[in-house]
Amino acid sequence: MTNLSVNFCGVNFKNPVVSVSGTFNFGLEYGMYFDLNQLGGITVKGLTLKPRLGNPPPRIAETPCGILNSIGLQNPGVEAFLKNELPMIRKYNTNIIANIAGNTIEEYCEMAKILSESGVDLIEMNISCPNVKEGGVHFGTDPKMVAKITSKVKKYCKKPLIVKLSPNVSDIKAIAKAAEENGADALSLINTILGMRIDINTKRPILRNNVGGLSGPAIKPVAVRMVYEAKQSVSIPIIGMGGIMCGDDAVEFMLAGATLVGVGTASFINPTACVDVIDGIKKYMEKHNINDVNSLTGGVIAY
Amino acid sequence: MTNLSVNFCGVNFKNPVVSVSGTFNFGLEYGMYFDLNQLGGITVKGLTLKPRLGNPPPRIAETPCGILNSIGLQNPGVEAFLKNELPMIRKYNTNIIANIAGNTIEEYCEMAKILSESGVDLIEMNISCPNVKEGGVHFGTDPKMVAKITSKVKKYCKKPLIVKLSPNVSDIKAIAKAAEENGADALSLINTILGMRIDINTKRPILRNNVGGLSGPAIKPVAVRMVYEAKQSVSIPIIGMGGIMCGDDAVEFMLAGATLVGVGTASFINPTACVDVIDGIKKYMEKHNINDVNSLTGGVIAY
Amino acid sequence: MLKKAHITKLIKKEEIAKDTFDFYVEAPQIAKAASPGQFIHVKCGDGTFLRRPISICDTEGDILRFIFQIRGKGTAELAQKEVGDYIDILGPLGQGFKIKDKKAFLVGGGIGIYPLLMLAKKLKDPKIFLGFRTKDLVTLEEDFKKWGQVIISTDDGSYGRKGFSIDAVKEMIDECEIIYACGPIPMLKALKNLAEDRGIECQISLEQRMGCGVGACLSCVCKTVRGYDKICQRGPVFDSSEVIFDD
Amino acid sequence: MLKKAHITKLIKKEEIAKDTFDFYVEAPQIAKAASPGQFIHVKCGDGTFLRRPISICDTEGDILRFIFQIRGKGTAELAQKEVGDYIDILGPLGQGFKIKDKKAFLVGGGIGIYPLLMLAKKLKDPKIFLGFRTKDLVTLEEDFKKWGQVIISTDDGSYGRKGFSIDAVKEMIDECEIIYACGPIPMLKALKNLAEDRGIECQISLEQRMGCGVGACLSCVCKTVRGYDKICQRGPVFDSSEVIFDD
Ligand SMILES: Cc1cc2nc3c(=O)[nH]c(=O)nc-3n(C[C@H](O)[C@H](O)[C@H](O)COP(=O)(O)OP(=O)(O)OC[C@H]3O[C@@H](n4cnc5c(N)ncnc54)[C@H](O)[C@@H]3O)c2cc1C
Ligand SMILES: Cc1cc2nc3c(=O)[nH]c(=O)nc-3n(C[C@H](O)[C@H](O)[C@H](O)COP(=O)(O)OP(=O)(O)OC[C@H]3O[C@@H](n4cnc5c(N)ncnc54)[C@H](O)[C@@H]3O)c2cc1C
Ligand SMILES: Cc1cc2nc3c(=O)[nH]c(=O)nc-3n(C[C@H](O)[C@H](O)[C@H](O)COP(=O)(O)O)c2cc1C
Ligand SMILES: Cc1cc2nc3c(=O)[nH]c(=O)nc-3n(C[C@H](O)[C@H](O)[C@H](O)COP(=O)(O)O)c2cc1C
Ligand code: FES
Ligand code: FES
């Protein structure tokens, strides 16, 4: 019998695969393509305290083996989420991870407080969104800032607190440590890497926001490295993400140190990517006679 | 008449295309595939004060639309370069850019001094190599460190000094500024982004060095963004590189702010990539009735 | 029943104008479910990453027809497919035209004419205004003629009327109770204004760069009275009165 | 004359064992310049980024022959090519075997047998030792038989001798003045030791992951008495006495 279930911050996941924030809206769209009950968890679109319009289009550009996006956190706000979206998706037997972003530390605290009283299972604090002017990424690139925001939000957060890290940093280890030491129950990484494309015919950036976040297979090696490095420096569990397209990719992240894995951009190409990744992990385990998926985590034999 | 020639730090380049360091050895290998006289310049393999063995193999891994490398600066040392390699390649009518890397600031200074007395045309200071333990990248991720090393090396450097920046940073603008304010005559960016791949069958990293530097089209959007950001914050010229495969890619870098463009990994797939890029730039200029290649630099019309 | 990506087989391929390809694929489920104005999201090949949105042009039994112009890497790759090859297609997607029993004008410009064919079939005697840049690009004239009166304009006057379709539309606007349109933004803007002036209904199909194509990523928005709406899910067809064209 | 990448045409393709493909391409310049032990660097398709190194197996007039096993994404993609398709090939590359007028043993294991065929043709009555894991993987027996005595071993004894080629080689070593070998590292190590013990020459062909394939990137090194040498440029064939196998 293969065991796929994972205990993550005291929450039971039936398997290590979650959808990541921002590529899965609030779940229902891909719910038309597969049974959401199959998922370990669903991370919902990033929420802000007030509704947010987002950036003007174009918001997406294709790049070699990846995409740039500059959605800019369009969302109905945390209250509307709790009222309109959560009840719909709470019906599924899967964990719900709320993803939050704020302009100020106070906003993060406020959202953590509100969501702690709600039916979500875990809270992921996005301090790494490259697509908003205030807040977002600047909270996530300085260890001191990470320490400060984590310790403050932790006070209000009654659910497991996952801190989502930015890859746009020199030393992910220091950032990871700062989050852990200040109360993070888990880490998730990586968010997108800041990038740009220019249309050489019009001389205009393709994204109306000029720059956007790079995701997809192109960034996978960077993500695997960062998960590996973070794992070396903290003992809290990690959700690994960045370019996972199939089960083998997910296994690579787990070997690097991830306890859960997140599937994002892959869904755009293959709407059943999340469940295909679960199947792929199972196949790998069968092939290699591995009984417990947890034994993969951190299993890399580094030189 | 289309003008392709560029004045870069007072040195005349017949066109804006140079080979980058580390993918072109000392020029002669690709000299079998095209006439090196066609190039704007040749950046030679990274040099160290003493000969360097480099890292054990495997040193290269394929990734989606890119590669990881961990060569580890294998090279014969600056003296052997001057004695054995430079005379061979100096015969060509093209600019030679020496690329240097040191374990200590003193080593950088020493090399700058030696090379200033030599026949090379410009000196590129690599403070961003992710593949060596001491030195290398740590000089390139902290603006204070960049300021210090640049100002010191500048004292010994009698040729135009190009500082090659690391993309593994949160704020490329601050780093670029630190280099400019302390005497850099030009910048080049980006070096590779640190990444990792794990063989899920053996559970071993594919690179013997565990991690390596990511290059190729996968990183192009990150490189374009960094060139664009650097250009906003400095007035010294920039060599743009990172995933350039064709003339259109080169034009994109120039629009973002590059004065020269570097072709690296592309040569592995297409040995005449450098000259094909030159041709592609020419074609673009003809199509758009552009007479002077210099008019492309920084031509992006940002929103 | 769950939706899925369909592996379809290319059974007929024709280059109907320079760089313009007419594809017929075997796609029973898509063909059966499709309604006019909906689109498909196509995996063009290994050399591109995202899918590409293409309008459904027509269906006939198990056969799905779509027509596309080479615009970049993806469409160029798709054009390489040969009869017998397989194509991975998601669809039908989005909300198509809402068919009303009114005297209809169909207005299409450039690649915007393709989604109108299937619509024309479902309407009673529509007037069909097709605009092209020049004679060589004129396509589907015979196909459309089967379903209504066709008025062709070319920008350079090399075929049909000279000028934009909108001029022809304006001349005959008294006969119009509803406009269905797809094409370049300036054309859609002009039609929106015209429809508002005349107080008639106007449905327009919009384009935007897409990620998922199914409403999950919020990439493909346009500005409407409600804020930013997803074109792939709420659209691609919108009531022109909802859409805000600003610049 | 300048070297270049050649666009070659696949004119014959055969699956000679499970997942093992025998390709014949029209490549006049490569075929003419090739010598035994050299390799080509092959662009497998759009789905992979780097080229893949493959040994030259044989040449005949304008025709270049190479054989490969599916090992991963690149070789799987290459195996998809059909007769008539074009393949982008760089080569011939590297330094092949240095042919000596001595009584020769050719020792090949697994995919290491392929570069030995062209070599066998150029030698006088070589003894040819081919090692395979099992019977189903045995290939090229007839091809080699034309050029010398063939001694086949399989690890499981399902065909020919049971065990490793090295055992057969040892038994007959008195008849040997030079060894040419290609195959797995343990085999090459054993041959190197054997050759050193007996004081005979031994040329071995090495493998390593490659970038450029032409000596420009320093990816593909092996340890030798000189430091790290580039396999693509100084090799792939080395004198075994130069090579340092450490772990
Ligand atoms: C709902 C809808 C229906 C469409 N129907 C048709 C049709 O029937 N026939 C047809 O020829 N074209 C149609 N288009 C336009 C078609 O999607 C683009 O021409 C195509 O995506 C260009 O891809 P490319 O790789 O060739 O170009 P590239 O410029 O290389 O594409 C790069 C990226 O930009 C996107 N992109 C570029 N241009 C457009 C565009 N105009 N609209 C949306 N995304 C774009 C691509 O999808 C891709 O993600 C439709 C677009 C939409 C949104
Ligand atoms: C000089 C030389 C000659 C060769 N001749 C033959 C031959 O005649 N027939 C044959 O079947 N194989 C040969 N090989 C091995 C062949 O190159 C690999 O099997 C092939 O590169 C695997 O590519 P892949 O994409 O299928 O595997 P993947 O594992 O997906 O490849 C990933 C990367 O690793 C590299 N790689 C993986 N395995 C090897 C390997 N064993 N050697 C070198 N690079 C590797 C690939 O080139 C690619 O860059 C030769 C290798 C070398 C160096
Ligand atoms: C369209 C899009 C929207 C995203 N929105 C969010 C978001 O709202 N909050 C967040 O934390 N991350 C967001 N991300 C980042 C992803 O959650 C994920 O970290 C990243 O895309 C890497 O994973 P992938 O390569 O599998 O997509 C978004 C990514 C994409 C592509
Ligand atoms: C195999 C390899 C070796 C490299 N060696 C060096 C080096 O010695 N010094 C240096 O400054 N950069 C080195 N680089 C980085 C390149 O010069 C360049 O910055 C990077 O590869 C991005 O460009 P590309 O994507 O066009 O290859 C190396 C890159 C590769 C792929
Ligand atoms: S393309 Fe993803 S929401 Fe429309
Ligand atoms: S593969 Fe580049 S030096 Fe050998």
mmCIF file of N, CA and C in Angstrom, chain B residues 22-25 29-35 45 53-63 65-67 71 74-75 197 199 206 215-217 245 265 268-272, chain D residues 1-5 41 43 47-52 73 88 90-93 208-223 226-230 233 247:
data_model
loop_
_atom_site.group_PDB
_atom_site.id
_atom_site.type_symbol
_atom_site.label_atom_id
_atom_site.label_comp_id
_atom_site.label_asym_id
_atom_site.label_seq_id
_atom_site.Cartn_x
_atom_site.Cartn_y
_atom_site.Cartn_z
ATOM 1 N N GLY B 22 32.928 32.498 -21.384
ATOM 2 C CA GLY B 22 32.697 31.144 -20.899
ATOM 3 C C GLY B 22 31.992 30.230 -21.878
ATOM 4 N N THR B 23 31.456 30.785 -22.933
ATOM 5 C CA THR B 23 30.782 29.952 -23.923
ATOM 6 C C THR B 23 31.539 29.960 -25.246
ATOM 7 N N PHE B 24 32.667 30.624 -25.243
ATOM 8 C CA PHE B 24 33.379 30.872 -26.492
ATOM 9 C C PHE B 24 34.868 30.576 -26.323
ATOM 10 N N ASN B 25 35.211 29.995 -25.191
ATOM 11 C CA ASN B 25 36.612 29.726 -24.846
ATOM 12 C C ASN B 25 37.466 30.939 -25.225
ATOM 13 N N GLU B 29 37.717 27.918 -31.358
ATOM 14 C CA GLU B 29 36.799 26.827 -31.703
ATOM 15 C C GLU B 29 35.706 27.317 -32.657
ATOM 16 N N TYR B 30 35.055 28.405 -32.302
ATOM 17 C CA TYR B 30 34.009 28.902 -33.197
ATOM 18 C C TYR B 30 34.596 29.610 -34.411
ATOM 19 N N GLY B 31 35.871 29.913 -34.332
ATOM 20 C CA GLY B 31 36.579 30.444 -35.483
ATOM 21 C C GLY B 31 36.623 29.445 -36.637
ATOM 22 N N MET B 32 36.338 28.179 -36.343
ATOM 23 C CA MET B 32 36.243 27.176 -37.404
ATOM 24 C C MET B 32 34.889 27.266 -38.099
ATOM 25 N N TYR B 33 33.931 27.948 -37.478
ATOM 26 C CA TYR B 33 32.559 27.983 -38.031
ATOM 27 C C TYR B 33 32.208 29.312 -38.692
ATOM 28 N N PHE B 34 32.914 30.363 -38.306
ATOM 29 C CA PHE B 34 32.708 31.628 -39.013
ATOM 30 C C PHE B 34 33.936 32.505 -38.832
ATOM 31 N N ASP B 35 33.992 33.536 -39.608
ATOM 32 C CA ASP B 35 35.132 34.433 -39.583
ATOM 33 C C ASP B 35 35.020 35.367 -38.369
ATOM 34 N N LYS B 45 37.047 33.401 -22.036
ATOM 35 C CA LYS B 45 36.735 32.609 -20.855
ATOM 36 C C LYS B 45 37.269 33.308 -19.610
ATOM 37 N N LEU B 53 41.654 24.510 -12.003
ATOM 38 C CA LEU B 53 41.262 23.199 -12.490
ATOM 39 C C LEU B 53 39.783 23.161 -12.857
ATOM 40 N N GLY B 54 38.986 23.913 -12.130
ATOM 41 C CA GLY B 54 37.534 23.847 -12.347
ATOM 42 C C GLY B 54 36.899 22.749 -11.523
ATOM 43 N N ASN B 55 35.582 22.616 -11.654
ATOM 44 C CA ASN B 55 34.829 21.635 -10.876
ATOM 45 C C ASN B 55 34.825 20.283 -11.563
ATOM 46 N N PRO B 56 34.644 19.226 -10.770
ATOM 47 C CA PRO B 56 34.515 17.903 -11.394
ATOM 48 C C PRO B 56 33.230 17.794 -12.219
ATOM 49 N N PRO B 57 33.232 16.934 -13.241
ATOM 50 C CA PRO B 57 32.023 16.740 -14.048
ATOM 51 C C PRO B 57 31.041 15.796 -13.351
ATOM 52 N N PRO B 58 29.793 15.724 -13.743
ATOM 53 C CA PRO B 58 29.136 16.516 -14.773
ATOM 54 C C PRO B 58 29.055 18.003 -14.411
ATOM 55 N N ARG B 59 29.251 18.810 -15.444
ATOM 56 C CA ARG B 59 29.257 20.259 -15.284
ATOM 57 C C ARG B 59 28.102 20.930 -16.003
ATOM 58 N N ILE B 60 27.285 20.170 -16.668
ATOM 59 C CA ILE B 60 26.209 20.789 -17.442
ATOM 60 C C ILE B 60 24.951 19.934 -17.334
ATOM 61 N N ALA B 61 23.813 20.594 -17.295
ATOM 62 C CA ALA B 61 22.531 19.887 -17.271
ATOM 63 C C ALA B 61 21.557 20.682 -18.101
ATOM 64 N N GLU B 62 20.736 19.973 -18.861
ATOM 65 C CA GLU B 62 19.719 20.670 -19.638
ATOM 66 C C GLU B 62 18.518 20.969 -18.752
ATOM 67 N N THR B 63 17.903 22.117 -18.962
ATOM 68 C CA THR B 63 16.670 22.461 -18.257
ATOM 69 C C THR B 63 15.692 22.990 -19.308
ATOM 70 N N CYS B 65 14.264 25.033 -21.847
ATOM 71 C CA CYS B 65 14.748 26.221 -22.553
ATOM 72 C C CYS B 65 16.009 26.816 -21.936
ATOM 73 N N GLY B 66 16.826 25.997 -21.364
ATOM 74 C CA GLY B 66 18.061 26.529 -20.802
ATOM 75 C C GLY B 66 19.012 25.438 -20.373
ATOM 76 N N ILE B 67 20.103 25.877 -19.784
ATOM 77 C CA ILE B 67 21.068 24.923 -19.234
ATOM 78 C C ILE B 67 21.567 25.416 -17.886
ATOM 79 N N ILE B 71 31.002 25.017 -14.442
ATOM 80 C CA ILE B 71 32.372 24.810 -14.924
ATOM 81 C C ILE B 71 33.365 25.090 -13.794
ATOM 82 N N GLN B 74 37.423 26.881 -14.865
ATOM 83 C CA GLN B 74 38.628 26.228 -15.386
ATOM 84 C C GLN B 74 39.308 27.157 -16.387
ATOM 85 N N ASN B 75 40.569 27.452 -16.152
ATOM 86 C CA ASN B 75 41.306 28.302 -17.095
ATOM 87 C C ASN B 75 42.788 28.222 -16.794
ATOM 88 N N ARG B 197 19.303 20.884 -10.488
ATOM 89 C CA ARG B 197 18.463 19.784 -10.970
ATOM 90 C C ARG B 197 18.829 18.512 -10.235
ATOM 91 N N ASP B 199 18.390 14.283 -10.316
ATOM 92 C CA ASP B 199 18.002 13.079 -11.051
ATOM 93 C C ASP B 199 17.122 12.255 -10.118
ATOM 94 N N ILE B 206 22.222 16.511 -10.634
ATOM 95 C CA ILE B 206 22.845 16.152 -11.906
ATOM 96 C C ILE B 206 24.235 16.757 -11.987
ATOM 97 N N SER B 215 21.383 29.548 -17.709
ATOM 98 C CA SER B 215 21.509 30.467 -18.843
ATOM 99 C C SER B 215 20.587 30.000 -19.959
ATOM 100 N N GLY B 216 20.542 30.779 -21.026
ATOM 101 C CA GLY B 216 19.688 30.415 -22.158
ATOM 102 C C GLY B 216 18.356 31.151 -22.139
ATOM 103 N N PRO B 217 17.500 30.869 -23.149
ATOM 104 C CA PRO B 217 16.234 31.595 -23.310
ATOM 105 C C PRO B 217 15.368 31.635 -22.054
ATOM 106 N N MET B 245 19.113 34.408 -28.671
ATOM 107 C CA MET B 245 19.223 33.329 -29.652
ATOM 108 C C MET B 245 19.224 33.846 -31.084
ATOM 109 N N THR B 265 25.043 30.972 -24.626
ATOM 110 C CA THR B 265 24.536 29.611 -24.768
ATOM 111 C C THR B 265 24.040 29.294 -26.179
ATOM 112 N N PHE B 268 25.907 27.022 -28.545
ATOM 113 C CA PHE B 268 25.953 25.564 -28.363
ATOM 114 C C PHE B 268 24.965 24.873 -29.309
ATOM 115 N N ILE B 269 23.873 25.538 -29.561
ATOM 116 C CA ILE B 269 22.861 24.954 -30.436
ATOM 117 C C ILE B 269 23.176 25.316 -31.889
ATOM 118 N N ASN B 270 23.567 26.547 -32.075
ATOM 119 C CA ASN B 270 23.872 27.034 -33.411
ATOM 120 C C ASN B 270 25.266 27.667 -33.407
ATOM 121 N N PRO B 271 26.245 26.975 -33.960
ATOM 122 C CA PRO B 271 27.624 27.478 -33.842
ATOM 123 C C PRO B 271 27.851 28.830 -34.515
ATOM 124 N N THR B 272 26.977 29.211 -35.427
ATOM 125 C CA THR B 272 27.134 30.533 -36.039
ATOM 126 C C THR B 272 26.162 31.553 -35.434
ATOM 127 N N MET D 1 38.250 25.682 -45.366
ATOM 128 C CA MET D 1 36.808 25.910 -45.480
ATOM 129 C C MET D 1 36.157 25.917 -44.105
ATOM 130 N N LEU D 2 35.185 26.752 -43.948
ATOM 131 C CA LEU D 2 34.519 26.829 -42.651
ATOM 132 C C LEU D 2 33.638 25.605 -42.416
ATOM 133 N N LYS D 3 33.601 25.175 -41.169
ATOM 134 C CA LYS D 3 32.678 24.109 -40.783
ATOM 135 C C LYS D 3 31.280 24.680 -40.617
ATOM 136 N N LYS D 4 30.304 23.792 -40.609
ATOM 137 C CA LYS D 4 28.948 24.280 -40.373
ATOM 138 C C LYS D 4 28.037 23.171 -39.867
ATOM 139 N N ALA D 5 26.864 23.570 -39.419
ATOM 140 C CA ALA D 5 25.846 22.588 -39.064
ATOM 141 C C ALA D 5 25.199 22.126 -40.361
ATOM 142 N N HIS D 41 26.865 15.808 -33.274
ATOM 143 C CA HIS D 41 26.091 16.479 -32.234
ATOM 144 C C HIS D 41 24.755 16.831 -32.888
ATOM 145 N N LYS D 43 20.689 17.871 -33.190
ATOM 146 C CA LYS D 43 19.506 18.590 -32.688
ATOM 147 C C LYS D 43 18.316 17.668 -32.844
ATOM 148 N N GLY D 47 11.529 20.065 -28.716
ATOM 149 C CA GLY D 47 11.221 19.806 -27.307
ATOM 150 C C GLY D 47 12.434 19.712 -26.410
ATOM 151 N N THR D 48 13.613 19.703 -27.002
ATOM 152 C CA THR D 48 14.828 19.694 -26.195
ATOM 153 C C THR D 48 15.701 20.860 -26.606
ATOM 154 N N PHE D 49 16.600 21.251 -25.727
ATOM 155 C CA PHE D 49 17.333 22.486 -25.955
ATOM 156 C C PHE D 49 18.728 22.229 -26.531
ATOM 157 N N LEU D 50 19.497 21.428 -25.851
ATOM 158 C CA LEU D 50 20.857 21.155 -26.315
ATOM 159 C C LEU D 50 20.855 20.083 -27.408
ATOM 160 N N ARG D 51 21.951 20.021 -28.127
ATOM 161 C CA ARG D 51 22.176 18.898 -29.035
ATOM 162 C C ARG D 51 22.534 17.647 -28.221
ATOM 163 N N ARG D 52 22.522 16.495 -28.870
ATOM 164 C CA ARG D 52 22.892 15.237 -28.214
ATOM 165 C C ARG D 52 24.045 14.598 -28.975
ATOM 166 N N LYS D 73 14.585 12.342 -22.982
ATOM 167 C CA LYS D 73 13.731 13.171 -23.816
ATOM 168 C C LYS D 73 14.280 13.373 -25.227
ATOM 169 N N ASP D 88 19.256 18.205 -38.071
ATOM 170 C CA ASP D 88 20.352 19.175 -37.999
ATOM 171 C C ASP D 88 21.512 18.537 -37.233
ATOM 172 N N LEU D 90 25.776 18.449 -36.394
ATOM 173 C CA LEU D 90 27.089 19.067 -36.358
ATOM 174 C C LEU D 90 28.121 17.942 -36.365
ATOM 175 N N GLY D 91 29.137 18.021 -37.242
ATOM 176 C CA GLY D 91 30.140 16.981 -37.183
ATOM 177 C C GLY D 91 30.905 16.854 -38.487
ATOM 178 N N PRO D 92 31.836 15.954 -38.561
ATOM 179 C CA PRO D 92 32.274 15.072 -37.470
ATOM 180 C C PRO D 92 33.062 15.833 -36.414
ATOM 181 N N LEU D 93 32.944 15.403 -35.175
ATOM 182 C CA LEU D 93 33.576 16.099 -34.068
ATOM 183 C C LEU D 93 34.547 15.191 -33.308
ATOM 184 N N GLN D 208 30.580 12.033 -21.714
ATOM 185 C CA GLN D 208 30.230 12.992 -20.664
ATOM 186 C C GLN D 208 29.158 13.911 -21.206
ATOM 187 N N ARG D 209 28.364 14.481 -20.325
ATOM 188 C CA ARG D 209 27.352 15.448 -20.753
ATOM 189 C C ARG D 209 28.023 16.615 -21.455
ATOM 190 N N MET D 210 27.464 17.028 -22.550
ATOM 191 C CA MET D 210 28.102 18.052 -23.372
ATOM 192 C C MET D 210 27.225 19.279 -23.570
ATOM 193 N N GLY D 211 27.898 20.401 -23.755
ATOM 194 C CA GLY D 211 27.214 21.612 -24.173
ATOM 195 C C GLY D 211 27.466 21.803 -25.657
ATOM 196 N N CYS D 212 28.557 22.519 -25.951
ATOM 197 C CA CYS D 212 28.840 22.921 -27.325
ATOM 198 C C CYS D 212 29.236 21.773 -28.243
ATOM 199 N N GLY D 213 29.971 20.807 -27.719
ATOM 200 C CA GLY D 213 30.471 19.722 -28.556
ATOM 201 C C GLY D 213 31.691 20.067 -29.383
ATOM 202 N N VAL D 214 32.138 21.324 -29.278
ATOM 203 C CA VAL D 214 33.260 21.740 -30.142
ATOM 204 C C VAL D 214 34.462 22.256 -29.349
ATOM 205 N N GLY D 215 34.389 22.181 -28.019
ATOM 206 C CA GLY D 215 35.543 22.583 -27.225
ATOM 207 C C GLY D 215 35.474 23.981 -26.662
ATOM 208 N N ALA D 216 34.323 24.624 -26.772
ATOM 209 C CA ALA D 216 34.236 26.026 -26.380
ATOM 210 C C ALA D 216 33.742 26.262 -24.956
ATOM 211 N N CYS D 217 33.110 25.261 -24.340
ATOM 212 C CA CYS D 217 32.427 25.557 -23.069
ATOM 213 C C CYS D 217 33.008 24.857 -21.856
ATOM 214 N N LEU D 218 33.858 23.891 -22.047
ATOM 215 C CA LEU D 218 34.469 23.146 -20.952
ATOM 216 C C LEU D 218 33.481 22.380 -20.084
ATOM 217 N N SER D 219 32.396 21.954 -20.669
ATOM 218 C CA SER D 219 31.411 21.178 -19.912
ATOM 219 C C SER D 219 31.813 19.713 -19.772
ATOM 220 N N CYS D 220 32.454 19.196 -20.792
ATOM 221 C CA CYS D 220 32.487 17.746 -20.992
ATOM 222 C C CYS D 220 33.793 17.101 -20.566
ATOM 223 N N VAL D 221 34.354 17.569 -19.481
ATOM 224 C CA VAL D 221 35.711 17.132 -19.165
ATOM 225 C C VAL D 221 35.794 15.762 -18.499
ATOM 226 N N CYS D 222 36.975 15.180 -18.636
ATOM 227 C CA CYS D 222 37.337 14.008 -17.843
ATOM 228 C C CYS D 222 38.710 14.279 -17.255
ATOM 229 N N LYS D 223 39.013 13.564 -16.198
ATOM 230 C CA LYS D 223 40.300 13.811 -15.564
ATOM 231 C C LYS D 223 41.390 13.040 -16.302
ATOM 232 N N ARG D 226 46.796 15.558 -17.457
ATOM 233 C CA ARG D 226 46.998 16.991 -17.688
ATOM 234 C C ARG D 226 46.052 17.872 -16.885
ATOM 235 N N GLY D 227 45.088 17.286 -16.173
ATOM 236 C CA GLY D 227 44.055 18.072 -15.503
ATOM 237 C C GLY D 227 42.712 17.646 -16.067
ATOM 238 N N TYR D 228 41.808 18.602 -16.263
ATOM 239 C CA TYR D 228 40.540 18.250 -16.892
ATOM 240 C C TYR D 228 40.629 18.508 -18.394
ATOM 241 N N ASP D 229 40.463 17.460 -19.169
ATOM 242 C CA ASP D 229 40.520 17.584 -20.625
ATOM 243 C C ASP D 229 39.123 17.532 -21.223
ATOM 244 N N LYS D 230 38.924 18.260 -22.298
ATOM 245 C CA LYS D 230 37.630 18.270 -22.958
ATOM 246 C C LYS D 230 37.438 17.012 -23.799
ATOM 247 N N GLN D 233 36.760 17.528 -27.608
ATOM 248 C CA GLN D 233 37.802 18.102 -28.458
ATOM 249 C C GLN D 233 39.068 17.258 -28.453
ATOM 250 N N ASP D 247 37.019 8.436 -8.014
ATOM 251 C CA ASP D 247 35.615 8.581 -7.598
ATOM 252 C C ASP D 247 35.574 9.377 -6.314
#
